[in-house]
Coordinates of C-alpha atoms in Angstrom, one line a residue:
M1 CA -188.0 -17.9 87.2
Q2 CA -186.1 -21.1 88.0
K3 CA -182.6 -20.7 89.3
I4 CA -180.2 -19.6 86.6
T5 CA -176.4 -20.0 87.0
T6 CA -175.2 -19.7 83.3
L7 CA -175.9 -17.3 80.5
L8 CA -175.1 -17.9 76.9
W9 CA -174.9 -14.6 75.0
D10 CA -175.2 -14.0 71.4
V11 CA -172.8 -11.2 70.2
D12 CA -173.9 -9.6 66.9
G13 CA -177.2 -7.7 67.3
T14 CA -177.3 -8.4 71.0
L15 CA -174.2 -7.3 72.9
L16 CA -172.8 -5.5 69.8
D17 CA -174.5 -3.4 67.1
F18 CA -173.8 -5.5 64.0
L19 CA -175.7 -3.2 61.6
A20 CA -173.3 -0.3 62.5
A21 CA -170.3 -2.6 62.0
E22 CA -171.7 -4.0 58.8
K23 CA -172.1 -0.4 57.4
Y24 CA -168.6 0.5 58.3
G25 CA -167.2 -2.7 56.7
M26 CA -169.2 -2.7 53.5
V27 CA -168.8 1.1 52.8
K28 CA -165.0 0.8 53.3
C29 CA -164.6 -2.4 51.2
C30 CA -166.9 -1.2 48.4
R31 CA -165.0 2.0 48.2
E32 CA -161.8 0.0 47.7
I33 CA -163.2 -1.4 44.5
G34 CA -164.6 1.9 43.3
V35 CA -168.2 1.5 44.4
E36 CA -169.9 4.0 46.6
M37 CA -172.4 2.2 48.8
D38 CA -175.5 4.4 49.6
E39 CA -178.1 3.7 52.3
E40 CA -180.4 1.9 49.7
M41 CA -177.7 -0.4 48.6
L42 CA -176.7 -1.1 52.2
S43 CA -180.3 -2.0 53.1
V44 CA -180.5 -4.4 50.1
Y45 CA -177.2 -6.0 51.2
S46 CA -178.4 -6.4 54.8
A47 CA -181.5 -8.3 53.5
I48 CA -179.4 -10.4 51.2
N49 CA -176.9 -11.2 54.0
R50 CA -179.7 -12.2 56.4
S51 CA -181.2 -14.6 53.8
W52 CA -177.8 -16.3 53.2
W53 CA -177.1 -16.7 57.0
E54 CA -180.6 -18.2 57.5
K55 CA -179.7 -20.7 54.8
H56 CA -176.5 -21.5 56.7
E57 CA -178.5 -21.9 59.9
R58 CA -180.7 -24.4 58.2
G59 CA -177.6 -26.3 57.0
E60 CA -178.3 -25.6 53.3
V61 CA -175.0 -23.8 52.6
T62 CA -171.5 -23.6 54.1
Q63 CA -170.1 -20.4 55.6
K64 CA -167.9 -20.0 52.6
E65 CA -170.9 -20.2 50.4
V66 CA -172.5 -17.5 52.5
F67 CA -169.5 -15.2 52.0
T68 CA -169.5 -15.7 48.2
G69 CA -173.2 -16.0 47.5
R70 CA -174.2 -12.7 49.2
L71 CA -171.6 -10.8 47.2
Q72 CA -172.6 -12.5 43.9
E73 CA -176.2 -11.6 44.5
L74 CA -175.5 -8.0 45.5
F75 CA -173.1 -7.2 42.7
A76 CA -175.3 -8.8 40.1
R77 CA -178.3 -6.7 41.3
Y78 CA -176.2 -3.5 40.9
G79 CA -174.2 -4.4 37.9
V80 CA -170.9 -4.4 39.7
A81 CA -168.2 -6.1 37.5
Y82 CA -166.1 -7.5 40.4
T83 CA -165.6 -11.2 41.0
D84 CA -162.7 -11.6 43.4
Y85 CA -165.1 -12.5 46.2
D86 CA -162.4 -14.1 48.3
R87 CA -160.3 -11.0 48.4
F88 CA -163.3 -8.8 49.1
N89 CA -164.4 -11.0 51.9
A90 CA -160.9 -11.2 53.4
H91 CA -160.9 -7.4 53.6
Y92 CA -164.5 -7.3 54.9
Q93 CA -163.7 -9.7 57.7
Q94 CA -160.8 -7.6 58.7
A95 CA -162.9 -4.4 58.6
L96 CA -165.6 -6.0 60.8
G97 CA -162.9 -6.6 63.4
E98 CA -161.8 -3.0 63.4
V99 CA -164.9 -1.8 65.1
A100 CA -167.1 -2.8 68.0
Y101 CA -170.2 -0.8 68.9
P102 CA -171.8 -1.9 72.2
M103 CA -175.6 -2.0 72.4
E104 CA -177.2 -0.2 75.3
D105 CA -174.0 0.0 77.4
S106 CA -173.9 -3.8 77.2
L107 CA -170.3 -4.2 78.4
R108 CA -171.2 -2.6 81.8
L109 CA -174.2 -4.9 82.1
F110 CA -172.2 -7.9 81.1
D111 CA -169.5 -7.0 83.7
E112 CA -172.1 -6.6 86.4
L113 CA -173.8 -9.9 85.7
G114 CA -170.5 -11.6 85.6
K115 CA -170.3 -11.2 89.4
Q116 CA -173.2 -13.6 89.8
F117 CA -173.4 -15.8 86.7
R118 CA -171.2 -17.8 84.4
Q119 CA -171.3 -16.1 81.0
Y120 CA -170.3 -17.5 77.6
L121 CA -170.4 -16.0 74.2
V122 CA -171.9 -18.1 71.5
T123 CA -171.6 -16.7 68.0
N124 CA -171.7 -17.6 64.3
G125 CA -169.4 -15.8 62.0
S126 CA -165.8 -15.9 61.0
R127 CA -163.1 -16.5 63.6
E128 CA -161.0 -13.6 62.3
A129 CA -163.8 -11.0 62.6
Q130 CA -165.2 -12.3 65.9
E131 CA -162.0 -12.6 67.8
A132 CA -160.8 -9.2 66.6
K133 CA -164.0 -7.4 67.6
L134 CA -164.2 -9.2 71.0
R135 CA -160.6 -8.2 71.8
R136 CA -161.3 -4.6 70.7
C137 CA -164.1 -4.1 73.1
G138 CA -162.8 -6.3 75.9
L139 CA -165.6 -8.9 75.9
D140 CA -163.1 -11.7 75.5
E141 CA -161.7 -10.8 78.9
L142 CA -165.0 -10.4 80.6
A143 CA -166.5 -13.7 79.3
D144 CA -165.9 -17.1 80.9
G145 CA -165.5 -18.5 77.4
V146 CA -166.1 -17.8 73.7
F147 CA -167.5 -20.3 71.2
I148 CA -167.4 -19.4 67.5
S149 CA -169.2 -21.6 65.0
S150 CA -166.3 -21.7 62.5
V151 CA -164.1 -23.0 65.3
V152 CA -166.7 -25.4 66.9
G153 CA -167.4 -26.9 63.5
A154 CA -171.2 -26.5 63.9
Q155 CA -173.4 -23.4 63.9
K156 CA -176.3 -22.1 65.8
P157 CA -179.1 -23.3 65.9
T158 CA -177.9 -26.9 65.6
K159 CA -177.9 -29.1 68.6
A160 CA -174.3 -30.1 67.8
F161 CA -173.2 -26.6 68.5
F162 CA -174.8 -26.5 71.9
D163 CA -173.7 -30.0 72.7
F164 CA -170.1 -28.9 72.1
V165 CA -170.6 -25.8 74.4
Q166 CA -172.1 -28.0 77.1
E167 CA -169.3 -30.5 76.9
K168 CA -166.7 -27.8 77.3
T169 CA -168.5 -25.8 80.1
C170 CA -170.5 -28.5 81.9
Y171 CA -173.5 -26.2 82.1
L172 CA -176.7 -27.6 83.4
P173 CA -179.5 -27.1 80.9
E174 CA -182.1 -26.5 83.7
E175 CA -179.9 -23.6 85.0
T176 CA -178.9 -22.1 81.7
M177 CA -180.5 -19.4 79.5
I178 CA -179.5 -18.0 76.1
V179 CA -180.0 -14.3 75.4
G180 CA -180.1 -13.3 71.7
D181 CA -181.8 -11.3 69.0
S182 CA -182.2 -14.0 66.4
L183 CA -185.3 -16.3 66.6
T184 CA -183.8 -18.6 63.9
S185 CA -180.3 -18.8 65.3
D186 CA -180.3 -18.0 69.1
I187 CA -183.8 -18.9 70.2
L188 CA -184.3 -21.9 68.0
G189 CA -180.8 -23.0 69.1
G190 CA -181.9 -22.7 72.7
N191 CA -185.0 -24.7 71.9
N192 CA -182.8 -27.5 70.4
A193 CA -180.5 -27.4 73.4
G194 CA -183.4 -27.6 75.9
I195 CA -182.5 -24.4 77.8
L196 CA -184.4 -21.3 78.6
C197 CA -184.7 -18.8 75.8
C198 CA -184.7 -15.0 76.3
W199 CA -185.3 -13.0 73.1
Y200 CA -183.8 -9.6 72.8
N201 CA -186.4 -7.8 70.6
P202 CA -185.9 -4.0 70.8
R203 CA -187.7 -3.4 67.5
G204 CA -190.8 -5.3 68.4
A205 CA -190.6 -8.0 65.7
K206 CA -193.3 -10.6 65.5
R207 CA -192.7 -14.1 67.0
K208 CA -192.5 -17.1 64.6
E209 CA -194.7 -20.1 65.1
G210 CA -192.9 -23.2 66.3
I211 CA -190.2 -21.4 68.2
R212 CA -190.5 -21.2 72.0
V213 CA -189.7 -17.9 73.6
D214 CA -189.7 -18.0 77.4
Y215 CA -188.9 -14.3 78.0
E216 CA -188.7 -11.2 75.8
L217 CA -186.7 -8.1 76.4
K218 CA -187.2 -4.7 74.8
S219 CA -184.0 -3.5 76.6
L220 CA -181.0 -5.5 77.8
W221 CA -181.3 -3.7 81.1
E222 CA -184.6 -5.5 81.8
L223 CA -182.5 -8.6 82.2
P224 CA -181.2 -8.1 85.8
A225 CA -184.8 -7.8 87.2
L226 CA -185.8 -10.9 85.2
L227 CA -182.9 -12.8 86.8
G228 CA -183.7 -11.4 90.3
V229 CA -180.6 -9.3 90.4
E230 CA -181.0 -6.1 92.5

């Protein structure tokens, strides 16, 4: 591997277990409006949510449209007569910030790698939820910087997002690698930015044509050896 000095880390689904946080937040907020969310409904919501975020990644909808559209689609499917989507989403963003579940002891790994590499967090999502969860688990203190799409004004995988990060951090593309679980957000974003792309793929998902993957991890703890860290 070429010399790496800088790591760009995705947060949700990579360093932190987003599905666990999603379950906590949706169960809590649905209960507040008198709806008991079971595993089947949660699975349907997760699929709907992914589809809306992929639309956002492609620039087809705004973040606010994601927050409203996913609830409209879910509630329509289950006949839930609730339309105050802004209120629900506000409570949901707050709930997401109330928990942080590290993946594979990721905070210890992040701390250890921080001794040899510059490390930045690059994440889509709301500022409220992301900042709260990062404070809760301490990643905000461990990272050299945090870049949230709603603050940057552009989202992964757009080149504009990574151009902003590069401008603020002065990273050298040839010495930088992104680590993330999403092919359409993190890895495609790394393609657009011209940096190395390391796909965290613990579930063994299939690659997508047209997206360059330079390295693939089944476990985050394979990363030190990949980077030449003893």
